[in-house]
Amino acid sequence: MKRNPVIVDPAMKDGYIPAPYVLEEGDQINGQYLEPVLFHNPNGPTIGVTTCGVIVRDGLFFKDMDNSGELSPYKDWRLDPETRARDMVAHLRLDQQAGLVLNALWNNPVSMTRKDATDENGNIVPAKIFKHHDPGEPEPPCPFPGMSMRCDDADVMDKKVTGGVYRGEMRAEAGVSALYHNIGTQMLEYEACQGGVAIPYSMHTNPINIGYPDFLGIGAAVMGDGNYDMVYQMADTDRKMMRAAGQAILYGPQVDVATDPRWPRNSGTYGERPEVTAGIVRELIRGYQNGRDGLNAGSVVLTVKHFPGDGPAENGFEPHMPIGQWRLYPTGGSMEKYHLPPFQAAFDAKASAIMPDYSRVGTDGRSKPQSYRGKITSTEEVPSCYSKELITDLARGEMGFDGYVNSDSGVTRMQIYGVEDLSVPQRYAKAISAGTDVIGGSLDPENILEAVEKGYLPKEDLDRASYNRLLSLFRTDRVDNPYLDPDEADRVREENFEGAKQAAYTANQHAVVLVKNHGSVLPLARNRTVCIFCFKGEDAGMKMAQSMGAAVAGEDDNAALRRKLTGLFEARGYTVVEDPDKADVLYFHVWPISNGMVFHQYAMPVIEMVENRMVEEREVNKSQKKTGRMVPVTTLKNVDQIKTLADAAHARGAQVIATCVVSNPWILDRLEPYVDGLTIQYTVSSVAMDNALGAQMDVIAGDFNPTGKLSLTMVSCPEVIAITEKEIDGVMREVCASPNDVPGYDKDQYIDPAILAKVKGGSYAYCDADGNYYRSGFGLHY
């Protein structure tokens, strides 16, 4: 690699500065890390280059993104982003456009520390960060049939893919993340030497918890005191760390409103109150996008998902797989009333991107036509990214969305519901022409090229998609100098992560919900002896991680959790004993886990606390057709011990308190009747787990008077979600006793009164022994 000396004549008003690095024979752009060279404009952006030259005009520096020496409009930072993006599209090769509208799925750094990414001389080795392509390496396992989790530098160099989903999370140093971004950008910049245009690399990430409550907990906290400032503070802190580390695009927030209690992704929502989710998304946009006026130089792009709301799933089956492909609307007006308000709030707040859902609307007799502002929203039974009615007509035309549309991952290979008969190039064409600008997870640009060449995809539609993608890059000031300082990335993370710790802990305190306090058992007097029991469901997520090669193993996590809880009790002055007969108080930490795994759907999800319940097996992942076999489901191991232990404790005058971890609206009839005090915990993320447990203990011990409110309605009994088979339009269908598209707090009016007449409390919402209804918005305090 030849390094050209960079000599800038301060008297130069017009001229050209050659690229600081030139590849010589035998060199590869991915073989050496190139330290970017910066040129500072006094009243304009810094220019960062490796293999691009720099144009000097009127004493100002401009990045020569195609090394032509011409100051085309897209290179001129004095022009507006719209003009620049439009002009850059006109200069891109077709293969660059195809790569621009794709995202890789699994961008994981090879090394998690910079120390591990260097050679013996301390030099950064690109292949130790951004995986080098090995054609002989076997294909890694992937939960998506027909898709690949392989991700390496060939995606960038050969396929011209300009972005991917970063998976290093907080395990990788921020500086490693910044270097990963720089190496991707370095490879893409080399296109300028090969007749192309330098495009910066874009790193997306799913939400990474930095210690705050998980999503349902955020909903519980803001419902408690009506204060959304915490949401803004969290987002603003996260934004600073993400931008410094090169994670410029967030695949979130998930603003689906929870309406089907069995749906596995309820845990990723902010609950079931549309107005609460709308308030949260407004503050998330203000925090992540760095203000209320759309994208700017400090913004992280938000991808609000899953439009138009994925909550009304068919009886809890989830659309990553064909078994859950249907979205049902048995209730007239439900989309407009419950599901679209958070998206409208996001669009009004100038959300920068959206992600459509995998599922497709059912238009048979199970659903009623849905309208928005008097117009029917959709009639075509295809995933939302393929629906012009939803993307172009509804989101853009009726609701005023003005960002870009990023599909979920796999839509041209796996989630092809209703477009099975189309070829892959035709699927790309249909999605892009419907208004989708970026296709997630598929790395086959050749199919986009074929779609254009065969006339399936009008070139103007691909140009629109390219423009929308590029516009966000120009608006966030990531084009003229996309390179990052890894030292600065580490400093920003350390400073902000440390600074967020107290705010995150406080937020966890506000997320605790006290739902039962019989006889004012809480706060618990400090001089008590406590015996701790931990109950948990079968962790199918661990099994899935192991099947995909993750090193997930070790001691029984119940034992580790019990030790942690013991320390928390003892730190507050309680005496912890092993023998329940010697305890004044039994404490149960109850963590049910649903069988509704996204990538392994073999039975209808169960939200009762059961062990080895035999249920009807379905065609795994494929369809809801019953196989004729019965299979066991365990959502809570040793659940029968709860009653046994509690009855024995009460018989001798002891008290029982519990915490229930809520990811779905559990039926609590095997827990609540046997405890005197009950709190709700929504957070299980590893980074925030200690905060969540500590916050629970603060409420139990009286160090914090609880303010949190339920973000989900707990289900009263199996009868209100019972499934019956009915013939609809000549087909036998499974129909739920309560509508899939209505939040729990509002379901009663749609349930057969004869069913409610037999239910304790007469409601869909769980009614406890003290007569309290566990409806969203409910919560006690001392």
mmCIF file of N, CA and C in Angstrom, residues 354 356 384-388 391-393 396 401 403-406 429-438 461 464-465 468:
data_model
loop_
_atom_site.group_PDB
_atom_site.id
_atom_site.type_symbol
_atom_site.label_atom_id
_atom_site.label_comp_id
_atom_site.label_asym_id
_atom_site.label_seq_id
_atom_site.Cartn_x
_atom_site.Cartn_y
_atom_site.Cartn_z
ATOM 1 N N ILE A 354 -39.477 3.371 8.654
ATOM 2 C CA ILE A 354 -40.400 2.394 9.220
ATOM 3 C C ILE A 354 -40.030 1.007 8.706
ATOM 4 N N PRO A 356 -42.121 -2.492 7.847
ATOM 5 C CA PRO A 356 -43.414 -3.167 7.768
ATOM 6 C C PRO A 356 -43.351 -4.548 8.414
ATOM 7 N N SER A 384 -46.795 -6.844 4.520
ATOM 8 C CA SER A 384 -46.981 -5.406 4.360
ATOM 9 C C SER A 384 -45.938 -4.758 3.461
ATOM 10 N N CYS A 385 -44.715 -5.305 3.411
ATOM 11 C CA CYS A 385 -43.688 -4.697 2.556
ATOM 12 C C CYS A 385 -44.023 -4.840 1.079
ATOM 13 N N TYR A 386 -44.939 -5.743 0.737
ATOM 14 C CA TYR A 386 -45.368 -5.936 -0.654
ATOM 15 C C TYR A 386 -46.629 -5.147 -0.987
ATOM 16 N N SER A 387 -47.197 -4.477 -0.010
ATOM 17 C CA SER A 387 -48.499 -3.852 -0.175
ATOM 18 C C SER A 387 -48.386 -2.370 -0.496
ATOM 19 N N LYS A 388 -48.682 -2.005 -1.735
ATOM 20 C CA LYS A 388 -48.709 -0.593 -2.112
ATOM 21 C C LYS A 388 -49.809 0.132 -1.346
ATOM 22 N N ILE A 391 -48.074 0.758 2.205
ATOM 23 C CA ILE A 391 -46.840 1.548 2.255
ATOM 24 C C ILE A 391 -47.001 2.907 1.585
ATOM 25 N N THR A 392 -47.453 2.891 0.356
ATOM 26 C CA THR A 392 -47.538 4.143 -0.403
ATOM 27 C C THR A 392 -48.834 4.893 -0.123
ATOM 28 N N ASP A 393 -49.961 4.180 -0.187
ATOM 29 C CA ASP A 393 -51.245 4.871 -0.056
ATOM 30 C C ASP A 393 -51.551 5.264 1.390
ATOM 31 N N ARG A 396 -47.653 6.795 3.457
ATOM 32 C CA ARG A 396 -47.208 8.062 2.854
ATOM 33 C C ARG A 396 -48.381 8.973 2.522
ATOM 34 N N PHE A 401 -46.167 9.946 6.243
ATOM 35 C CA PHE A 401 -44.813 9.455 6.494
ATOM 36 C C PHE A 401 -43.863 9.962 5.419
ATOM 37 N N GLY A 403 -40.141 9.221 5.395
ATOM 38 C CA GLY A 403 -38.809 8.655 5.541
ATOM 39 C C GLY A 403 -38.613 7.529 4.550
ATOM 40 N N TYR A 404 -37.754 6.571 4.894
ATOM 41 C CA TYR A 404 -37.606 5.425 4.000
ATOM 42 C C TYR A 404 -38.172 4.173 4.660
ATOM 43 N N VAL A 405 -38.457 3.183 3.827
ATOM 44 C CA VAL A 405 -39.112 1.953 4.274
ATOM 45 C C VAL A 405 -38.111 0.814 4.191
ATOM 46 N N ASN A 406 -37.853 0.171 5.330
ATOM 47 C CA ASN A 406 -36.885 -0.919 5.436
ATOM 48 C C ASN A 406 -37.640 -2.197 5.780
ATOM 49 N N ALA A 429 -39.103 -6.869 -7.197
ATOM 50 C CA ALA A 429 -39.775 -5.827 -7.971
ATOM 51 C C ALA A 429 -41.079 -5.408 -7.315
ATOM 52 N N LYS A 430 -41.848 -6.384 -6.855
ATOM 53 C CA LYS A 430 -43.138 -6.060 -6.234
ATOM 54 C C LYS A 430 -42.944 -5.254 -4.957
ATOM 55 N N ALA A 431 -41.980 -5.664 -4.118
ATOM 56 C CA ALA A 431 -41.755 -4.956 -2.857
ATOM 57 C C ALA A 431 -41.273 -3.532 -3.105
ATOM 58 N N ILE A 432 -40.292 -3.370 -3.976
ATOM 59 C CA ILE A 432 -39.730 -2.037 -4.214
ATOM 60 C C ILE A 432 -40.761 -1.142 -4.888
ATOM 61 N N SER A 433 -41.504 -1.680 -5.840
ATOM 62 C CA SER A 433 -42.516 -0.860 -6.507
ATOM 63 C C SER A 433 -43.669 -0.524 -5.583
ATOM 64 N N ALA A 434 -43.889 -1.351 -4.541
ATOM 65 C CA ALA A 434 -44.932 -1.044 -3.561
ATOM 66 C C ALA A 434 -44.543 0.132 -2.676
ATOM 67 N N GLY A 435 -43.246 0.457 -2.638
ATOM 68 C CA GLY A 435 -42.776 1.571 -1.810
ATOM 69 C C GLY A 435 -41.709 1.197 -0.820
ATOM 70 N N THR A 436 -41.299 -0.084 -0.779
ATOM 71 C CA THR A 436 -40.221 -0.495 0.121
ATOM 72 C C THR A 436 -38.884 -0.073 -0.484
ATOM 73 N N ASP A 437 -38.040 0.546 0.336
ATOM 74 C CA ASP A 437 -36.780 1.112 -0.165
ATOM 75 C C ASP A 437 -35.567 0.253 0.150
ATOM 76 N N VAL A 438 -35.631 -0.520 1.223
ATOM 77 C CA VAL A 438 -34.494 -1.336 1.646
ATOM 78 C C VAL A 438 -35.025 -2.721 1.996
ATOM 79 N N ASP A 461 -38.371 3.186 -10.044
ATOM 80 C CA ASP A 461 -38.695 2.718 -8.694
ATOM 81 C C ASP A 461 -37.424 2.396 -7.908
ATOM 82 N N ARG A 464 -35.966 5.662 -6.878
ATOM 83 C CA ARG A 464 -36.643 6.210 -5.690
ATOM 84 C C ARG A 464 -36.141 5.565 -4.414
ATOM 85 N N ALA A 465 -36.001 4.237 -4.440
ATOM 86 C CA ALA A 465 -35.503 3.540 -3.261
ATOM 87 C C ALA A 465 -34.085 3.991 -2.930
ATOM 88 N N ASN A 468 -34.181 7.550 -1.397
ATOM 89 C CA ASN A 468 -34.643 7.602 -0.011
ATOM 90 C C ASN A 468 -33.585 7.096 0.958
#
